[in-house]
Short mmCIF file of C-alpha atoms in Angstrom, two decimals:
data_model
loop_
_atom_site.label_atom_id
_atom_site.label_comp_id
_atom_site.label_asym_id
_atom_site.label_seq_id
_atom_site.Cartn_x
_atom_site.Cartn_y
_atom_site.Cartn_z
CA MET J 1047 3.36 -36.70 161.78
CA LYS J 1048 2.61 -36.87 158.10
CA TYR J 1049 -0.19 -34.33 158.12
CA PRO J 1050 1.65 -31.20 159.27
CA ASN J 1051 4.53 -31.85 156.89
CA ASN J 1052 2.16 -32.17 153.98
CA MET J 1053 0.41 -29.01 155.05
CA VAL J 1054 3.61 -27.05 155.05
CA LYS J 1055 4.64 -28.41 151.72
CA LYS J 1056 1.31 -27.57 150.17
CA ARG J 1057 1.48 -24.06 151.56
CA GLU J 1058 4.96 -23.51 150.17
CA ASN J 1059 3.87 -24.79 146.81
CA ASN J 1060 0.93 -22.43 146.76
CA ILE J 1061 3.04 -19.44 147.61
CA SER J 1062 5.66 -20.37 145.14
CA TYR J 1063 3.02 -20.70 142.42
CA GLY J 1064 1.53 -17.41 143.54
CA ASN J 1065 4.81 -15.58 143.18
CA ARG J 1066 5.60 -17.27 139.92
CA GLY J 1067 2.26 -16.18 138.46
CA MET J 1068 2.82 -12.56 139.42
CA ASP J 1069 4.97 -10.38 137.29
CA LEU J 1070 8.18 -8.92 138.62
CA GLU J 1071 6.77 -5.42 138.89
CA HIS J 1072 3.92 -6.59 141.08
CA LEU J 1073 6.27 -8.54 143.38
CA LEU J 1074 8.50 -5.49 143.73
CA ASN J 1075 5.55 -3.21 144.45
CA LEU J 1076 4.39 -5.58 147.21
CA SER J 1077 7.92 -5.71 148.60
CA ASN J 1078 8.19 -1.93 148.58
CA ARG J 1079 4.87 -1.61 150.37
CA TYR J 1080 6.15 -4.09 152.97
CA TYR J 1081 9.35 -2.08 153.42
CA GLU J 1082 7.37 1.12 153.80
CA GLU J 1083 5.02 -0.38 156.40
CA LYS J 1084 7.94 -1.82 158.38
CA ASN J 1085 9.74 1.55 158.19
CA GLU J 1086 12.66 -0.03 156.39
CA ALA J 1087 12.79 2.09 153.27
CA LEU J 1088 10.81 4.41 151.01
CA ILE J 1089 11.01 3.11 147.47
CA PHE J 1090 8.39 3.69 144.79
CA LYS J 1091 7.81 2.92 141.17
CA LYS J 1092 7.85 6.15 139.24
CA PRO J 1093 4.75 6.89 137.22
CA THR J 1094 5.35 6.27 133.52
CA PRO J 1095 5.96 9.64 131.91
CA ILE J 1096 3.20 10.57 129.50
CA GLY J 1097 2.71 13.32 126.99
CA ILE J 1098 -0.71 14.87 127.28
CA VAL J 1099 -2.36 15.93 124.02
CA ASP J 1100 -5.92 16.81 125.02
CA VAL J 1101 -7.76 17.49 128.25
CA HIS J 1102 -11.20 18.70 129.16
CA TYR J 1103 -12.58 19.98 132.42
CA SER J 1104 -15.37 18.05 134.12
CA GLU J 1105 -17.13 18.72 137.42
CA ARG J 1106 -14.67 16.37 139.10
CA GLY J 1107 -11.56 17.96 137.66
CA LYS J 1108 -9.33 17.71 134.64
CA VAL J 1109 -9.82 14.65 132.43
CA ILE J 1110 -7.23 13.53 129.90
CA ASP J 1111 -8.72 12.78 126.49
CA LYS J 1112 -5.58 11.89 124.64
CA ALA J 1113 -2.05 11.08 125.71
CA TYR J 1114 0.86 8.85 124.79
CA PHE J 1115 3.61 7.08 126.68
CA LYS J 1116 7.06 8.64 126.61
CA SER J 1117 10.17 6.52 126.73
CA PRO J 1118 11.80 6.80 130.15
CA SER J 1119 15.25 8.37 130.58
CA THR J 1120 15.62 7.30 134.18
CA LEU J 1121 14.96 3.93 135.86
CA ASP J 1122 11.68 2.42 137.08
CA TYR J 1123 12.12 2.68 140.83
CA ASN J 1124 13.77 5.15 143.10
CA GLY J 1125 13.82 6.05 146.73
CA LEU J 1126 15.50 6.29 150.06
CA TYR J 1127 17.20 3.70 152.25
CA GLN J 1128 19.19 4.71 155.33
CA GLY J 1129 19.72 8.22 153.99
CA LYS J 1130 21.09 6.95 150.69
CA TYR J 1131 19.61 7.38 147.25
CA ILE J 1132 18.67 4.14 145.54
CA GLU J 1133 17.48 3.58 141.98
CA PHE J 1134 16.86 0.49 139.91
CA GLU J 1135 15.28 -0.94 136.82
CA ALA J 1136 13.29 -4.18 136.83
CA LYS J 1137 13.11 -6.41 133.77
CA GLU J 1138 12.09 -9.96 133.07
CA THR J 1139 13.09 -11.96 130.07
CA LYS J 1140 11.70 -15.17 128.61
CA HIS J 1141 15.09 -15.88 127.06
CA LYS J 1142 16.79 -18.74 128.85
CA THR J 1143 20.39 -18.13 127.90
CA SER J 1144 20.76 -14.35 127.94
CA PHE J 1145 19.26 -10.97 128.76
CA PRO J 1146 18.84 -8.87 125.60
CA LEU J 1147 20.32 -5.41 126.01
CA HIS J 1148 17.61 -3.68 124.00
CA ASN J 1149 15.61 -3.94 127.24
CA ILE J 1150 17.59 -0.95 128.53
CA HIS J 1151 17.40 2.34 126.59
CA PRO J 1152 20.63 4.23 125.82
CA HIS J 1153 19.32 7.17 127.92
CA GLN J 1154 18.96 4.82 130.84
CA ILE J 1155 22.52 3.56 130.45
CA GLU J 1156 23.77 7.15 130.59
CA HIS J 1157 21.59 7.71 133.62
CA ILE J 1158 23.16 4.72 135.40
CA ARG J 1159 26.60 6.25 134.79
CA ARG J 1160 25.44 9.52 136.31
CA VAL J 1161 23.91 7.91 139.39
CA ILE J 1162 27.21 6.13 140.06
CA PHE J 1163 29.09 9.41 139.54
CA HIS J 1164 26.92 11.02 142.22
CA ASN J 1165 27.46 8.11 144.63
CA GLY J 1166 23.95 6.77 144.40
CA ILE J 1167 23.09 3.09 144.68
CA VAL J 1168 21.99 1.78 141.29
CA PHE J 1169 21.31 -1.70 139.97
CA LEU J 1170 19.14 -3.88 137.77
CA VAL J 1171 16.69 -6.48 139.02
CA VAL J 1172 16.47 -9.12 136.30
CA LYS J 1173 14.20 -12.14 136.23
CA ILE J 1174 15.75 -14.81 134.06
CA GLN J 1175 15.26 -18.59 134.17
CA ASN J 1176 12.52 -17.89 136.76
CA LEU J 1177 15.13 -16.59 139.18
CA VAL J 1178 15.57 -12.99 140.22
CA TYR J 1179 19.03 -11.44 140.29
CA LEU J 1180 20.35 -8.10 141.43
CA LEU J 1181 23.09 -6.89 139.08
CA ASP J 1182 25.08 -3.89 140.33
CA GLY J 1183 25.06 -0.89 137.98
CA GLN J 1184 28.85 -0.87 137.68
CA ASP J 1185 28.92 -4.58 136.79
CA PHE J 1186 26.28 -3.86 134.16
CA LEU J 1187 28.34 -0.98 132.71
CA ASP J 1188 31.50 -3.09 132.80
CA PHE J 1189 29.80 -5.65 130.60
CA ILE J 1190 28.48 -3.03 128.16
CA ASP J 1191 31.83 -1.27 127.97
CA SER J 1192 33.90 -4.37 127.38
CA GLU J 1193 31.65 -6.60 125.28
CA LYS J 1194 30.15 -6.09 121.89
CA ARG J 1195 27.40 -8.64 122.44
CA GLN J 1196 23.80 -7.50 122.29
CA SER J 1197 22.81 -9.54 125.31
CA ILE J 1198 24.20 -10.46 128.70
CA PRO J 1199 24.67 -14.24 128.97
CA TYR J 1200 23.07 -16.01 131.89
CA SER J 1201 26.53 -17.03 133.08
CA TYR J 1202 27.29 -13.35 133.80
CA PHE J 1203 24.37 -13.25 136.25
CA LEU J 1204 25.69 -16.41 137.91
CA GLU J 1205 29.13 -14.84 138.16
CA LYS J 1206 28.35 -11.22 139.08
CA GLY J 1207 24.69 -11.15 140.10
CA TYR J 1208 23.17 -11.75 143.51
CA LEU J 1209 20.21 -14.09 143.75
CA ILE J 1210 17.26 -12.43 145.48
CA LYS J 1211 15.31 -14.80 147.70
CA GLU J 1212 11.63 -15.22 147.04
CA LYS J 1213 9.77 -15.21 150.33
CA ILE J 1214 6.31 -14.73 151.70
CA ASP J 1215 6.80 -11.24 153.12
CA PRO J 1216 8.28 -9.42 151.35
CA PRO J 1217 7.99 -11.52 148.18
CA LEU J 1218 11.39 -10.27 146.96
CA ASP J 1219 13.66 -9.31 149.83
CA TYR J 1220 16.13 -7.34 147.73
CA LEU J 1221 17.12 -4.97 150.54
CA ARG J 1222 19.05 -7.82 152.17
CA ILE J 1223 21.20 -7.94 149.05
CA VAL J 1224 21.52 -4.15 149.11
CA ASP J 1225 22.77 -4.43 152.71
CA GLN J 1226 25.37 -6.93 151.63
CA VAL J 1227 26.54 -5.20 148.46
CA TYR J 1228 26.33 -1.50 149.32
CA PHE J 1229 26.45 -1.31 153.10
CA GLY J 1230 28.91 -4.14 153.76
CA GLY J 1231 26.27 -5.49 156.13
CA ASN J 1232 26.30 -8.87 157.80
CA LEU J 1233 23.34 -10.89 156.62
CA MET A 585 31.25 54.60 129.34
CA LYS A 586 27.53 54.95 129.47
CA TYR A 587 26.71 52.43 126.81
CA PRO A 588 28.08 49.26 128.45
CA ASN A 589 26.45 50.10 131.76
CA ASN A 590 23.11 50.56 130.16
CA MET A 591 23.54 47.34 128.31
CA VAL A 592 24.20 45.47 131.50
CA LYS A 593 21.31 47.05 133.24
CA LYS A 594 18.97 46.27 130.41
CA ARG A 595 20.14 42.71 130.35
CA GLU A 596 19.57 42.29 134.07
CA ASN A 597 16.15 43.79 133.79
CA ASN A 598 15.23 41.44 131.01
CA ILE A 599 16.37 38.42 132.92
CA SER A 600 14.66 39.50 136.03
CA TYR A 601 11.41 39.99 134.16
CA GLY A 602 11.97 36.66 132.47
CA ASN A 603 12.26 34.85 135.76
CA ARG A 604 9.34 36.66 137.23
CA GLY A 605 7.13 35.70 134.33
CA MET A 606 8.03 32.01 134.57
CA ASP A 607 6.30 29.84 137.06
CA LEU A 608 8.21 28.24 139.89
CA GLU A 609 8.06 24.77 138.36
CA HIS A 610 9.67 25.98 135.16
CA LEU A 611 12.46 27.77 137.03
CA LEU A 612 13.16 24.64 139.07
CA ASN A 613 13.18 22.46 135.96
CA LEU A 614 15.72 24.77 134.34
CA SER A 615 17.81 24.75 137.50
CA ASN A 616 17.72 20.95 137.67
CA ARG A 617 18.78 20.69 134.05
CA TYR A 618 21.66 23.06 134.82
CA TYR A 619 22.70 20.93 137.81
CA GLU A 620 22.53 17.79 135.70
CA GLU A 621 24.67 19.30 132.92
CA LYS A 622 27.22 20.59 135.41
CA ASN A 623 27.33 17.16 137.11
CA GLU A 624 26.20 18.69 140.37
CA ALA A 625 23.09 16.65 141.10
CA LEU A 626 20.39 14.48 139.56
CA ILE A 627 17.02 15.86 140.52
CA PHE A 628 13.84 15.44 138.50
CA LYS A 629 10.21 16.33 138.69
CA LYS A 630 8.23 13.16 139.04
CA PRO A 631 5.60 12.59 136.40
CA THR A 632 2.13 13.32 137.76
CA PRO A 633 0.55 9.98 138.58
CA ILE A 634 -2.41 9.24 136.35
CA GLY A 635 -5.06 6.57 136.32
CA ILE A 636 -5.56 5.16 132.86
CA VAL A 637 -9.12 4.26 131.90
CA ASP A 638 -8.91 3.46 128.17
CA VAL A 639 -6.14 2.76 125.70
CA HIS A 640 -5.99 1.65 122.11
CA TYR A 641 -3.12 0.34 120.05
CA SER A 642 -1.97 2.30 117.03
CA GLU A 643 0.87 1.59 114.62
CA ARG A 644 3.11 3.82 116.72
CA GLY A 645 2.27 2.14 120.03
CA LYS A 646 -0.22 2.41 122.83
CA VAL A 647 -2.36 5.56 122.91
CA ILE A 648 -4.26 6.67 126.00
CA ASP A 649 -7.87 7.57 125.24
CA LYS A 650 -9.01 8.39 128.73
CA ALA A 651 -7.21 9.03 132.00
CA TYR A 652 -7.44 11.18 135.11
CA PHE A 653 -4.96 12.78 137.47
CA LYS A 654 -4.38 11.07 140.79
CA SER A 655 -3.55 13.07 143.89
CA PRO A 656 0.12 12.63 144.76
CA SER A 657 1.19 10.92 148.00
CA THR A 658 4.84 11.89 147.64
CA LEU A 659 6.45 15.23 146.74
CA ASP A 660 7.02 16.83 143.32
CA TYR A 661 10.77 16.45 142.97
CA ASN A 662 13.25 13.86 144.06
CA GLY A 663 16.77 12.86 143.33
CA LEU A 664 20.36 12.45 144.30
CA TYR A 665 22.93 14.92 145.58
CA GLN A 666 26.33 13.76 146.85
CA GLY A 667 25.01 10.28 147.54
CA LYS A 668 22.10 11.57 149.60
CA TYR A 669 18.42 11.31 148.84
CA ILE A 670 16.66 14.62 148.36
CA GLU A 671 12.97 15.33 147.95
CA PHE A 672 10.94 18.50 147.87
CA GLU A 673 7.64 20.06 147.00
CA ALA A 674 7.34 23.37 145.14
CA LYS A 675 4.41 25.69 145.65
CA GLU A 676 3.62 29.28 144.90
CA THR A 677 0.96 31.34 146.55
CA LYS A 678 -0.63 34.62 145.58
CA HIS A 679 -1.45 35.26 149.24
CA LYS A 680 0.73 38.01 150.63
CA THR A 681 0.55 37.31 154.33
CA SER A 682 0.53 33.52 154.58
CA PHE A 683 0.91 30.15 152.85
CA PRO A 684 -2.36 28.17 153.02
CA LEU A 685 -1.77 24.64 154.28
CA HIS A 686 -4.34 23.08 151.98
CA ASN A 687 -1.58 23.32 149.37
CA ILE A 688 0.00 20.23 150.96
CA HIS A 689 -2.04 17.00 151.07
CA PRO A 690 -2.22 15.02 154.35
CA HIS A 691 -0.53 12.07 152.57
CA GLN A 692 2.34 14.34 151.66
CA ILE A 693 2.72 15.49 155.27
CA GLU A 694 2.99 11.85 156.35
CA HIS A 695 5.49 11.29 153.58
CA ILE A 696 7.65 14.18 154.83
CA ARG A 697 7.72 12.54 158.29
CA ARG A 698 8.85 9.27 156.73
CA VAL A 699 11.61 10.86 154.65
CA ILE A 700 12.99 12.49 157.80
CA PHE A 701 12.76 9.17 159.66
CA HIS A 702 14.89 7.55 156.93
CA ASN A 703 17.44 10.39 157.06
CA GLY A 704 16.54 11.85 153.70
CA ILE A 705 16.76 15.54 152.90
CA VAL A 706 13.28 16.98 152.56
CA PHE A 707 11.97 20.52 152.25
CA LEU A 708 9.44 22.83 150.66
CA VAL A 709 10.25 25.48 148.08
CA VAL A 710 7.65 28.20 148.49
CA LYS A 711 7.22 31.30 146.39
CA ILE A 712 5.50 33.97 148.41
CA GLN A 713 5.63 37.76 148.00
CA ASN A 714 7.59 37.10 144.78
CA LEU A 715 10.43 35.63 146.81
CA VAL A 716 11.42 31.98 146.92
CA TYR A 717 12.14 30.31 150.25
CA LEU A 718 13.40 26.90 151.20
CA LEU A 719 11.64 25.67 154.34
CA ASP A 720 13.15 22.56 155.93
CA GLY A 721 10.76 19.63 156.32
CA GLN A 722 11.22 19.48 160.08
CA ASP A 723 10.51 23.21 160.45
CA PHE A 724 7.36 22.67 158.39
CA LEU A 725 6.27 19.76 160.61
CA ASP A 726 7.07 21.74 163.76
CA PHE A 727 4.66 24.43 162.60
CA ILE A 728 1.92 21.92 161.74
CA ASP A 729 2.35 20.04 165.02
CA SER A 730 2.31 23.10 167.25
CA GLU A 731 -0.12 25.45 165.54
CA LYS A 732 -3.78 25.09 164.75
CA ARG A 733 -3.69 27.70 162.02
CA GLN A 734 -4.61 26.71 158.50
CA SER A 735 -1.79 28.70 156.99
CA ILE A 736 1.84 29.48 157.66
CA PRO A 737 2.33 33.23 158.19
CA TYR A 738 4.91 34.97 156.07
CA SER A 739 6.83 35.83 159.24
CA TYR A 740 7.56 32.12 159.72
CA PHE A 741 9.36 32.04 156.36
CA LEU A 742 11.35 35.11 157.40
CA GLU A 743 12.26 33.41 160.67
CA LYS A 744 12.87 29.80 159.61
CA GLY A 745 13.12 29.82 155.83
CA TYR A 746 16.15 30.40 153.65
CA LEU A 747 15.87 32.82 150.77
CA ILE A 748 16.88 31.22 147.47
CA LYS A 749 18.74 33.60 145.18
CA GLU A 750 17.37 34.17 141.70
CA LYS A 751 20.21 34.12 139.22
CA ILE A 752 20.84 33.72 135.53
CA ASP A 753 22.19 30.19 135.63
CA PRO A 754 20.71 28.36 137.39
CA PRO A 755 17.63 30.57 137.81
CA LEU A 756 17.07 29.23 141.34
CA ASP A 757 20.30 28.11 142.96
CA TYR A 758 18.68 26.12 145.76
CA LEU A 759 21.56 23.63 146.08
CA ARG A 760 23.66 26.36 147.70
CA ILE A 761 21.03 26.50 150.46
CA VAL A 762 21.03 22.71 150.65
CA ASP A 763 24.83 22.84 151.14
CA GLN A 764 24.37 25.26 153.98
CA VAL A 765 21.46 23.58 155.75
CA TYR A 766 22.14 19.87 155.24
CA PHE A 767 25.85 19.57 154.57
CA GLY A 768 27.10 22.28 156.94
CA GLY A 769 28.85 23.81 153.95
CA ASN A 770 30.51 27.19 153.89
CA LEU A 771 28.81 29.42 151.34
#
């Protein structure tokens, strides 16, 4: 039975390569679309806020002639899961030993504090060492508040983070970790 | 004691005029900023989604040279209140007798159904006859699903809607209606 085994292996390799080639944002967007189609959750990437400088009116509507990107004061993704508010930021780093904190703006750190205050679910999704971790917002703040380092060492993700499985569908099944961490669910 | 009374009256008049002159979006943005500052809720207007056609890189970062507005498939505002997900669309109409349904895209109607399915709080904020009403998402869907009319008559807002008080701070205190309708709160 060598043939079927090889087939499976090849397929897994392909998918793994596929996922690895795609950036984190794309994998999360595919996962969110999957969750939406399966009626599991409604989570979307927010449009990047822009400042519009010039527009003109064409037959087909308003056209923007000049605009710039604003720096975000909230996180990348937000939405609804089982009645609860959920918000997270997704970042990947090429660094092997740590996640540099300049990836998260000071406004965003304040925002994370506020979401926790209002009992929302908030976390980071960080791709480091080609693995994807969910780091709870409070664990992130605990690090910031107690350490003076400018980056979170990889060991902190091993200690406090939750590894998100890469799958076929959805490519990043982060809601299973959300179940475990925020809903006390049985996986 | 004529002077203080007049003062008060004048002040109220000014504020009232002020509110009336501002569009609904602006009043809601001010209200949301008030709620954020008072640690009551975190609710933001989503950036309008745009499609970017051309960019160039300047010394100060990426600059958009051409873009267009996409039609939204979700609602204008979303956020977090007491752990719950909240989403709403704000519209004003100059029509005196009804609210034309073409104001809400078919994608948005589907989105309202989904938010209800996932136990989120969802509603419309409609300014009609210079009054601002909150209309619950399910009441909106009930109208759409049972009527063939292309607009919601004003009488439906009187029957099913909740009048949102215009105040000084916040200018539109819609969370008090949310307390009443979705949290069974005592006003």
